[in-house]
Short mmCIF file of N, CA and C in Angstrom, two decimals:
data_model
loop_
_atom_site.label_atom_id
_atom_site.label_comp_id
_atom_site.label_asym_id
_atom_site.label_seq_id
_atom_site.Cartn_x
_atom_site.Cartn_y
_atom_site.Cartn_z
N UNK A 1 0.83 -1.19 0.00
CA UNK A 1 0.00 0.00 0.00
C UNK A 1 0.87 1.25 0.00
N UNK A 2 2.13 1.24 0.83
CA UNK A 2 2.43 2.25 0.79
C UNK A 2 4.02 2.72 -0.42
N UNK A 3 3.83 1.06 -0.78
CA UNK A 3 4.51 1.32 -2.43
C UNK A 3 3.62 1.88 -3.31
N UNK A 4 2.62 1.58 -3.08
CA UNK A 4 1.39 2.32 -4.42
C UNK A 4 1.26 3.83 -4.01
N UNK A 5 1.66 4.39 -2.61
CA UNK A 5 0.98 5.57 -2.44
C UNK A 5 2.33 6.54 -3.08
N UNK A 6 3.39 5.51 -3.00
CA UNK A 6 4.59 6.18 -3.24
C UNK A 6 4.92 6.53 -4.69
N UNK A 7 4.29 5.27 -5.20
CA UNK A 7 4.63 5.65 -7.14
C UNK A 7 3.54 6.33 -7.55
N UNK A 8 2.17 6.26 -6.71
CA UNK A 8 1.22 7.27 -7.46
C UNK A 8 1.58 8.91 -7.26
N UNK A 9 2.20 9.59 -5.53
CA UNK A 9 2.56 10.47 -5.55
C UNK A 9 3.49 11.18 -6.42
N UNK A 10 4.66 10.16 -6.75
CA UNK A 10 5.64 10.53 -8.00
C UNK A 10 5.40 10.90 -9.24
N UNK A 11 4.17 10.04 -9.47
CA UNK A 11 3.73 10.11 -11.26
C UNK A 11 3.03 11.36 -11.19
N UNK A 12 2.34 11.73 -10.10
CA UNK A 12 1.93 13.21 -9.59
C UNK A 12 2.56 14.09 -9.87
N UNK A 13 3.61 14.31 -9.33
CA UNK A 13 4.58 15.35 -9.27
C UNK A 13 5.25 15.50 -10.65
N UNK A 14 5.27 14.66 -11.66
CA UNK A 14 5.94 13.92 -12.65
C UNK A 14 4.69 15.02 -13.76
N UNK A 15 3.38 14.63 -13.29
CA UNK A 15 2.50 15.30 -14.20
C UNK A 15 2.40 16.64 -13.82
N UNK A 16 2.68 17.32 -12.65
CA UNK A 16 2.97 19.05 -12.69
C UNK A 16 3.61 19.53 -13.33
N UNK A 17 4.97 18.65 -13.00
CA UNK A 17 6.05 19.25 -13.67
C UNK A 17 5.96 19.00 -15.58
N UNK A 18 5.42 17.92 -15.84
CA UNK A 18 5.15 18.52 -17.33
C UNK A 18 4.14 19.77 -17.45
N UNK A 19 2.81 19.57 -16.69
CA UNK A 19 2.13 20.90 -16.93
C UNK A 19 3.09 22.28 -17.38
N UNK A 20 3.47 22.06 -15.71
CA UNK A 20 4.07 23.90 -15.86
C UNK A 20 4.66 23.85 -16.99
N UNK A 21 5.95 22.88 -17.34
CA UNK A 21 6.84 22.73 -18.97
C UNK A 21 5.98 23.46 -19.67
N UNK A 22 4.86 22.87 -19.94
CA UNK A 22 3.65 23.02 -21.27
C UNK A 22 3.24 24.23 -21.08
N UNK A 23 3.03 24.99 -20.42
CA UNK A 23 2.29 26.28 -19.89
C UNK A 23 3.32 27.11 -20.23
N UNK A 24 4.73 27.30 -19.88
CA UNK A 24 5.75 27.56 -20.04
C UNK A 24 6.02 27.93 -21.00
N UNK A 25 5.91 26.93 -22.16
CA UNK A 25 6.13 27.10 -23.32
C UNK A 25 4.98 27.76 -24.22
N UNK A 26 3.70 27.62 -23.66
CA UNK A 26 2.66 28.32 -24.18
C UNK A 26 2.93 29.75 -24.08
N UNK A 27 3.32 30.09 -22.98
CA UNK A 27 3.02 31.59 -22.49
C UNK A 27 4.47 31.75 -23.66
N UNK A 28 5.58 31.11 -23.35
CA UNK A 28 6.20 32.46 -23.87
C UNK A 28 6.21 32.16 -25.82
N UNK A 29 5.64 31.15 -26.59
CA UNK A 29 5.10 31.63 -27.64
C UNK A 29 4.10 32.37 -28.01
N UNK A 30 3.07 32.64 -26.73
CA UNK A 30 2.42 33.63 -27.04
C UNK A 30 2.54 35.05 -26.72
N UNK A 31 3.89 34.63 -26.16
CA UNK A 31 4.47 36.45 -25.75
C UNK A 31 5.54 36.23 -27.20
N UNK A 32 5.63 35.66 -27.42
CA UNK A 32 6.92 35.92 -28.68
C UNK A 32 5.93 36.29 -30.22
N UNK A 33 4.65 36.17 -30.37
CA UNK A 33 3.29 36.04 -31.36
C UNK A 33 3.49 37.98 -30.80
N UNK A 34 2.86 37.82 -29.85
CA UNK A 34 2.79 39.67 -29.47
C UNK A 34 3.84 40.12 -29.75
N UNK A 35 5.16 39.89 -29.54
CA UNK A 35 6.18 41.00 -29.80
C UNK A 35 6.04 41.35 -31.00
N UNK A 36 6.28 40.07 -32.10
CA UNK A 36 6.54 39.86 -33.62
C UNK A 36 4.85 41.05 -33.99
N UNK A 37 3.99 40.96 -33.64
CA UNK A 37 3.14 41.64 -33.94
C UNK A 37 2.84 43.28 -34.04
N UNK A 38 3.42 43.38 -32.43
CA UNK A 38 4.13 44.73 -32.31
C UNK A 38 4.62 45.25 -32.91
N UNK A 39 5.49 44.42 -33.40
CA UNK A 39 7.25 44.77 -34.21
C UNK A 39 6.54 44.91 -35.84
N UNK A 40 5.88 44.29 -36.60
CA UNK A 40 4.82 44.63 -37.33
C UNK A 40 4.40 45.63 -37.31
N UNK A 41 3.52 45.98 -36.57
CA UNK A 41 2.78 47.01 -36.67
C UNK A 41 3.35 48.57 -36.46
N UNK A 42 4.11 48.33 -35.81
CA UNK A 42 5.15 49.41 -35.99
C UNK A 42 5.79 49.79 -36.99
N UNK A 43 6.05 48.94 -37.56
CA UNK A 43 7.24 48.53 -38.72
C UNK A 43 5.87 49.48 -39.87
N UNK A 44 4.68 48.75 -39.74
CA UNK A 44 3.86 49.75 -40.66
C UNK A 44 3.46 51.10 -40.50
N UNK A 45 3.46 51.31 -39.78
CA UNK A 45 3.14 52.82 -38.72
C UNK A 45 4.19 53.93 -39.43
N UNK A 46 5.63 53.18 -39.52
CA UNK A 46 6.32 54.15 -39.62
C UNK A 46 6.72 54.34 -40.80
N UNK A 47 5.93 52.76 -42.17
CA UNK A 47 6.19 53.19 -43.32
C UNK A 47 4.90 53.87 -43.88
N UNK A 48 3.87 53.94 -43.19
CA UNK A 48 2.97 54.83 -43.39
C UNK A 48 3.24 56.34 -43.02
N UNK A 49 3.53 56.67 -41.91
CA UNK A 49 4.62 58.14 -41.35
C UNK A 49 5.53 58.55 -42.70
N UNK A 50 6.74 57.60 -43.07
CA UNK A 50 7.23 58.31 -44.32
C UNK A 50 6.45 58.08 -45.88
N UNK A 51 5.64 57.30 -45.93
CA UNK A 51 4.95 57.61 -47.11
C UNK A 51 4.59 59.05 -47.41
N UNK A 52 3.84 59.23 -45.95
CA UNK A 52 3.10 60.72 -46.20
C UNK A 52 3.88 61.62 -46.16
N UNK A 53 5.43 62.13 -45.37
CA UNK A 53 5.63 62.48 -45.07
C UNK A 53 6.30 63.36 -46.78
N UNK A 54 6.69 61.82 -47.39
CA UNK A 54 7.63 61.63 -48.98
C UNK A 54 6.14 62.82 -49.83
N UNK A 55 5.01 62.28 -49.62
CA UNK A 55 4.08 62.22 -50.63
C UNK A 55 3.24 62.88 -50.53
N UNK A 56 2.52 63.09 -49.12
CA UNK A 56 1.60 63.70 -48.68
C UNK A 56 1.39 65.62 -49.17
N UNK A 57 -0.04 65.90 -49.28
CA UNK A 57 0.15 67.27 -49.94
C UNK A 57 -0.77 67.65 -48.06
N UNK A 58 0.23 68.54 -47.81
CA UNK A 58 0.39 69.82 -46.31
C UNK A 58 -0.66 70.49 -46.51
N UNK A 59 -1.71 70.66 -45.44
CA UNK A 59 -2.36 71.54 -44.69
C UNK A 59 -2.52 72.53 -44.11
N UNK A 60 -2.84 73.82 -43.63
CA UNK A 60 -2.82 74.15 -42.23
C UNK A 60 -3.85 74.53 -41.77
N UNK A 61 -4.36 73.49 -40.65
CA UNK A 61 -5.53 73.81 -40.26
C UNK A 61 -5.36 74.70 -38.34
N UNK A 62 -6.40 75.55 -38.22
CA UNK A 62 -6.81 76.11 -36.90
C UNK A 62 -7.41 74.77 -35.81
N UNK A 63 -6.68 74.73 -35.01
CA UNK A 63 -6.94 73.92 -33.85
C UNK A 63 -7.96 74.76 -33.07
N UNK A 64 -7.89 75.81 -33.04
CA UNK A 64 -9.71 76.54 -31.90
C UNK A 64 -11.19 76.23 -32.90
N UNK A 65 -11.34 75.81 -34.33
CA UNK A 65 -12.01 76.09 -34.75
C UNK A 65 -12.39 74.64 -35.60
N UNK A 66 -11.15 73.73 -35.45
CA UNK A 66 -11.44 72.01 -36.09
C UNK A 66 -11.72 71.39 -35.42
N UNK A 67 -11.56 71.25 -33.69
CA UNK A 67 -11.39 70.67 -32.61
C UNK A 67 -12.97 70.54 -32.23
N UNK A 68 -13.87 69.13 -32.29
CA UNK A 68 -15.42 68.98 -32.28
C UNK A 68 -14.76 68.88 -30.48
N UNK A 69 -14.47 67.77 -30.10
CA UNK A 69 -14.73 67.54 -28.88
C UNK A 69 -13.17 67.06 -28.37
N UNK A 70 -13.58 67.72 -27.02
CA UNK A 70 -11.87 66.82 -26.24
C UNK A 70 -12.57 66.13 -24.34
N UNK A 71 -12.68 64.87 -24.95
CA UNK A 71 -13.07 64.11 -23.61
C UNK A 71 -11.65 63.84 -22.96
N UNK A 72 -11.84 63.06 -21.67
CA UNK A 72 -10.42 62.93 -20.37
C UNK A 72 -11.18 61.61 -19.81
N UNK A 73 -10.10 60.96 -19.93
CA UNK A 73 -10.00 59.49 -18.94
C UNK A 73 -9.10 60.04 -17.84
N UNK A 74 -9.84 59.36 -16.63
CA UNK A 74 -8.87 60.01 -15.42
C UNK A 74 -8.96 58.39 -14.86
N UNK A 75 -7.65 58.43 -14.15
CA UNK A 75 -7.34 57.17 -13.33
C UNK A 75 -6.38 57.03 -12.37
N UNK A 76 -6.87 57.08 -11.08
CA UNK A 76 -6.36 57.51 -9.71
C UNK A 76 -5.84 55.97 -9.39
N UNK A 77 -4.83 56.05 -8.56
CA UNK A 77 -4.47 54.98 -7.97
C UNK A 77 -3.89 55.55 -7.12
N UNK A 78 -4.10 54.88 -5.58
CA UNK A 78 -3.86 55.26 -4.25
C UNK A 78 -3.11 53.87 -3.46
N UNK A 79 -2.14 54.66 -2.75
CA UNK A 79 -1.31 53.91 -2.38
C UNK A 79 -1.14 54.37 -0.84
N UNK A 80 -1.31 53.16 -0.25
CA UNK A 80 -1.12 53.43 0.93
C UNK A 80 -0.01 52.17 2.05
N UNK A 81 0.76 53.24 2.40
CA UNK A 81 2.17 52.33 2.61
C UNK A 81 2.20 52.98 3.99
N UNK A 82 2.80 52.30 5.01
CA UNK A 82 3.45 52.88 6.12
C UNK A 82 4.72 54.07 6.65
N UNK A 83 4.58 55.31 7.26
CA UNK A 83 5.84 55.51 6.70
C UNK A 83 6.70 54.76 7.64
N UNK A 84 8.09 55.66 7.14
CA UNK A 84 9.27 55.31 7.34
C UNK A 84 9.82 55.18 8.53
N UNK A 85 9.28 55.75 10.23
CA UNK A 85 9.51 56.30 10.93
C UNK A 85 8.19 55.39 11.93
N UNK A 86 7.43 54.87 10.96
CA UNK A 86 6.56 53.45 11.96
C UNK A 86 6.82 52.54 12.62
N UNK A 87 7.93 52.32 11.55
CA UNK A 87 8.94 50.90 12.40
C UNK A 87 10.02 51.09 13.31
N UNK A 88 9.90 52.59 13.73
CA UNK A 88 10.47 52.56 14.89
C UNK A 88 9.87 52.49 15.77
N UNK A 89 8.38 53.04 15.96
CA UNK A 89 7.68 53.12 16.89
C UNK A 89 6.69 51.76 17.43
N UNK A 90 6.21 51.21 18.54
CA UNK A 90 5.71 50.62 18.74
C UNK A 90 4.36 50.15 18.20
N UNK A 91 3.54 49.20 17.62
CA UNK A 91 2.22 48.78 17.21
C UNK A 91 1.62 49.29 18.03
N UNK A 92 0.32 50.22 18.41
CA UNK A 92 -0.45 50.46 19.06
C UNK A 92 -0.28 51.96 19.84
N UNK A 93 0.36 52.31 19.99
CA UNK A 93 0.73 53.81 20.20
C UNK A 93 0.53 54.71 19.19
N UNK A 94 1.26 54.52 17.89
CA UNK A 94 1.16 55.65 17.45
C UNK A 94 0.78 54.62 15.39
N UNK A 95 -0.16 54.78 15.10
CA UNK A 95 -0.44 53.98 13.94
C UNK A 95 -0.72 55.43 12.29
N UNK A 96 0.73 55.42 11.61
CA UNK A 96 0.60 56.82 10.79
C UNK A 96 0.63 55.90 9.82
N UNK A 97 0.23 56.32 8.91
CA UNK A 97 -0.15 55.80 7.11
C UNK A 97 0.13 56.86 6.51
N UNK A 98 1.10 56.72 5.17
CA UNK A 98 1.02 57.56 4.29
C UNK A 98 0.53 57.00 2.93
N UNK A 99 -0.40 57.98 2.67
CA UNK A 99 -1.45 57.96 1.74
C UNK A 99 -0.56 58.84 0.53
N UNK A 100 -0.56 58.31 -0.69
CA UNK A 100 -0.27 59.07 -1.97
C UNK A 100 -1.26 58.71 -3.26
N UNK A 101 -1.34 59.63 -3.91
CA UNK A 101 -1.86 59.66 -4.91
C UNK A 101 -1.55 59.64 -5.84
N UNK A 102 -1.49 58.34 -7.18
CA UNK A 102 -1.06 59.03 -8.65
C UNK A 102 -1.84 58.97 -9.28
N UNK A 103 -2.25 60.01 -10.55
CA UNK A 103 -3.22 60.64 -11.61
C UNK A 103 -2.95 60.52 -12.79
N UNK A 104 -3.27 59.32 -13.73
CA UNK A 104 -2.80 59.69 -14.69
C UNK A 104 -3.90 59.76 -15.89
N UNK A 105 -4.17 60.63 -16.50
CA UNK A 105 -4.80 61.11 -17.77
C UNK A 105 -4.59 60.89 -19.09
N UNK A 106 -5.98 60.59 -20.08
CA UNK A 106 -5.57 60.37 -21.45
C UNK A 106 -6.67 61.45 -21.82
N UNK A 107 -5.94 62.25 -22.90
CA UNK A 107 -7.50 62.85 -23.69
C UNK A 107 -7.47 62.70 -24.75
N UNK A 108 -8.63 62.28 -25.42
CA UNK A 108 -9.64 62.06 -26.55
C UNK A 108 -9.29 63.36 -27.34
N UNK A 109 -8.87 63.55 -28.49
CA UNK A 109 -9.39 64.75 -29.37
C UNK A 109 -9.70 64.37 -30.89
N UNK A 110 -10.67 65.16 -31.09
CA UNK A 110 -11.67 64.40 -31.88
C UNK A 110 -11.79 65.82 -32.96
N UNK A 111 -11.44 65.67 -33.99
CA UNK A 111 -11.30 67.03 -34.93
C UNK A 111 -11.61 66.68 -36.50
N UNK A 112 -11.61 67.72 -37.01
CA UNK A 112 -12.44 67.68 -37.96
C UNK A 112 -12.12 68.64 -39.35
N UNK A 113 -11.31 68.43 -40.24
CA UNK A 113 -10.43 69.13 -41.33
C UNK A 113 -11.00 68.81 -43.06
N UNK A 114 -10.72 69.79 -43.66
CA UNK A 114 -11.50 70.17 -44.64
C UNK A 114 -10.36 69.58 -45.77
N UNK A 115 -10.80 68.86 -46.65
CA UNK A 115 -9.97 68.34 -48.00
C UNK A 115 -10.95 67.83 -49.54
N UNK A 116 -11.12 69.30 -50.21
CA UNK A 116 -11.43 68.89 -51.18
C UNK A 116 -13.21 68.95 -51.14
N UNK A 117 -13.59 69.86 -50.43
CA UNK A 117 -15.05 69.60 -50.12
C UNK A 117 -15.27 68.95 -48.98
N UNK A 118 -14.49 67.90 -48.52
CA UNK A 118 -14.99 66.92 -48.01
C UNK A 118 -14.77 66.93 -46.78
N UNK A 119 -15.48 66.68 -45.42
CA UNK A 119 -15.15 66.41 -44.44
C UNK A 119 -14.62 65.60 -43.89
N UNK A 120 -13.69 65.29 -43.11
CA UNK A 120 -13.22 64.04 -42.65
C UNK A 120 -12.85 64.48 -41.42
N UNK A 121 -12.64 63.28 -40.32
CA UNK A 121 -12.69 63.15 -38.75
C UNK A 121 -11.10 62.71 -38.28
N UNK A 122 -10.59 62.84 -37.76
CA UNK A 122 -9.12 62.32 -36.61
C UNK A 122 -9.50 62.79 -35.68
N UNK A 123 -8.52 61.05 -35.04
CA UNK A 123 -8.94 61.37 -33.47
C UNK A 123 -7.12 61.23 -32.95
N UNK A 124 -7.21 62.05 -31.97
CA UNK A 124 -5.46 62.13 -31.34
C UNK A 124 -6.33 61.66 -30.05
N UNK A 125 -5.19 60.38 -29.45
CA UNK A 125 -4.98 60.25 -27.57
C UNK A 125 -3.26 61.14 -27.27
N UNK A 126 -3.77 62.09 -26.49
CA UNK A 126 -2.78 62.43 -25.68
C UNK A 126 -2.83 62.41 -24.33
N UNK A 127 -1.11 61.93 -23.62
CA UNK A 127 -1.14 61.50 -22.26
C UNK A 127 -1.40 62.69 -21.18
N UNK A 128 -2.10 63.64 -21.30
CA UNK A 128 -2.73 64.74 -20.32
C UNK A 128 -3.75 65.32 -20.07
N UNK A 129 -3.85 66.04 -19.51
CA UNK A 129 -5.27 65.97 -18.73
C UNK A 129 -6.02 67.30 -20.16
N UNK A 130 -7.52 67.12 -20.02
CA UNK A 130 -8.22 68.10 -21.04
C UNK A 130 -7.70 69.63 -20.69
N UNK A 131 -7.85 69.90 -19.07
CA UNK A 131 -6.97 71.14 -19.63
C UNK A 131 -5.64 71.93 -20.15
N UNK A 132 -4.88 70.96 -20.03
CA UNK A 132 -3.89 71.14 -20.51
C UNK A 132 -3.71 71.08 -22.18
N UNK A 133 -4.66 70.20 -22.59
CA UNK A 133 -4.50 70.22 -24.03
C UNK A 133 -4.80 71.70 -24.35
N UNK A 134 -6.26 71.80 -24.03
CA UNK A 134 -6.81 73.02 -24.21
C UNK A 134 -5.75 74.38 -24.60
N UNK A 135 -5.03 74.30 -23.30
CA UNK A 135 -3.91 75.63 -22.93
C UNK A 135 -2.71 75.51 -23.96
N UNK A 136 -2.41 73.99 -24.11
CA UNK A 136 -1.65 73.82 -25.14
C UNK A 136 -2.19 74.43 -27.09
N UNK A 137 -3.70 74.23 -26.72
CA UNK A 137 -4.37 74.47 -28.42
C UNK A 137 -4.35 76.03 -28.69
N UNK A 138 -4.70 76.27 -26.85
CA UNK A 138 -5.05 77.99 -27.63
C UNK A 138 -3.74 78.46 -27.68
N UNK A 139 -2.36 78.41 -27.26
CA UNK A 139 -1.15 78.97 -27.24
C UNK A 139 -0.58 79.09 -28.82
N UNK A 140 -1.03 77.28 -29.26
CA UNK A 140 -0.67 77.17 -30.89
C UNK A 140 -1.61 76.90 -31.33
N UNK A 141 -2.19 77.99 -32.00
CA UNK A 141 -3.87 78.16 -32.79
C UNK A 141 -3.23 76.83 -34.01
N UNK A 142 -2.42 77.14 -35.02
CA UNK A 142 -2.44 76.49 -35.84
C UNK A 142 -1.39 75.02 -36.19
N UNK A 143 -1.22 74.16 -36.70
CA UNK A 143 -0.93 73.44 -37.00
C UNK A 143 -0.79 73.01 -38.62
N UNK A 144 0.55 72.12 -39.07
CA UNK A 144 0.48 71.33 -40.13
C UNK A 144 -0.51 69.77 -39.76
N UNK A 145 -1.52 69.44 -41.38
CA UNK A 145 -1.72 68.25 -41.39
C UNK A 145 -1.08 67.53 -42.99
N UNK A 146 -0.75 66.42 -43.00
CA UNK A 146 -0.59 66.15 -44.26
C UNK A 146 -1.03 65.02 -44.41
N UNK A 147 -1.76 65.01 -45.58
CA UNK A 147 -2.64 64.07 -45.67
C UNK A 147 -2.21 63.61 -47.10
N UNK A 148 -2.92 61.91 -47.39
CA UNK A 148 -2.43 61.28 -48.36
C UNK A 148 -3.29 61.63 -49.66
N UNK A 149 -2.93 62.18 -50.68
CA UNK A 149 -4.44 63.20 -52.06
C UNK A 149 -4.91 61.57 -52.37
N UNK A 150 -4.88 60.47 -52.38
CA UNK A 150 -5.76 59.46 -52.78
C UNK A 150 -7.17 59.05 -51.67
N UNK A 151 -6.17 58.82 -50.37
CA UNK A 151 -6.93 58.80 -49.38
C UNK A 151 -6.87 59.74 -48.52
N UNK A 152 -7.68 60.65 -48.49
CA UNK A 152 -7.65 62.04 -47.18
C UNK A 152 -7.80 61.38 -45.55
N UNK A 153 -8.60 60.30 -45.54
CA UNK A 153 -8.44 59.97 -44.27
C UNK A 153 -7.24 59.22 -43.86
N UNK A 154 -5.95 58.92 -44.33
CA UNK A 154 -4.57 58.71 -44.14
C UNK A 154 -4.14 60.01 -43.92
N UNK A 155 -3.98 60.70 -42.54
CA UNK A 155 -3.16 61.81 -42.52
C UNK A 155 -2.66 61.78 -40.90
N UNK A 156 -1.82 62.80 -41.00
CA UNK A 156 -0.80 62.56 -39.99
C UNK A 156 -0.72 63.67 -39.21
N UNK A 157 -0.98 64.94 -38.31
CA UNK A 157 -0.73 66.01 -37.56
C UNK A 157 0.40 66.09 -36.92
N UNK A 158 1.26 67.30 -37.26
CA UNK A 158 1.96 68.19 -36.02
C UNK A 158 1.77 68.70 -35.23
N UNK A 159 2.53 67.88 -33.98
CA UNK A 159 1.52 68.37 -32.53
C UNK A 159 2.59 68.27 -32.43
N UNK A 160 4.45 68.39 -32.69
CA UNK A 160 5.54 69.06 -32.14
C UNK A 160 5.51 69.82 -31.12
N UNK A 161 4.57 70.93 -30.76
CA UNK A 161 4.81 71.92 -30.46
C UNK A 161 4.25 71.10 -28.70
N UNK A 162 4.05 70.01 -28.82
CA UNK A 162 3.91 69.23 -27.68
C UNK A 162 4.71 68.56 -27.07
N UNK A 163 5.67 69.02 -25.75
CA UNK A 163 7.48 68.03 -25.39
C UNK A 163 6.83 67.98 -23.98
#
């Protein structure tokens, strides 16, 4: 009996350890599928960037007056850690927490530029908060767009003036 409990526990351990193997190898071909994909899509991003850049016929449109809407994702995360100066002091006497806050913001801008009659829509995510874009738009009323003359909705904005 306690030869059987002994080779069944083994063949046990025997079958984890292939699991994890197998899992192992899953995860990191499917992290090696994402990179290569990444690496793709980038790779197109930036031969789309110099296409237009080669080809594209330039714009200049008013940012106070193209700009339909600018929404804000806000996302707080709070952290609360002990300080530094707790662990000197005894449990129950004196119990201080320091509380911090980080904020970080995406905004939506959602605009709207004239080519050829025609209307067409871009949307920019930038990493700051709506008012700041704002302060950033009205400082630089205008901007380059360059857009592709086959397809107008292939175009690209200068928002340089953004570091």
């Amino acid at each position: 009996m306690k030869l059987l409990f002994f080779l069944s526990s083994t063949f046990l351990r025997k079958e984890i350890a292939y699991v994890f193997i197998f899992l192992s190898i899953v995860f990191g071909i499917l992290y090696l599928i994402k990179f290569i994909y990444n690496s793709f899509r980038t790779v197109k991003h930036s031969n789309n960037v110099d296409y237009l850049l080669k080809n594209g016929k330039k714009i200049e449109i008013d940012l106070t007056t193209s700009v339909i809407s600018i929404t804000e994702d806000k996302k707080i995360t709070e952290f609360n850690e002990s300080a530094t100066f707790d662990k000197f002091v005894e449990n129950g006497f004196v119990d201080i927490k320091e509380k911090r806050q980080e904020t970080d913001y995406i905004s939506f801008v959602k605009l709207v530029y004239t080519v050829d009659g025609g209307n067409y829509l871009h949307d920019i995510k930038l990493p700051m908060s709506m008012k700041s874009v704002e302060i950033l738009f009205d400082f630089h009323k205008k901007t380059t767009l360059i857009y592709d003359p086959k397809n107008p909705e292939n175009c690209i904005i200068d928002l340089g003036f953004i570091t």
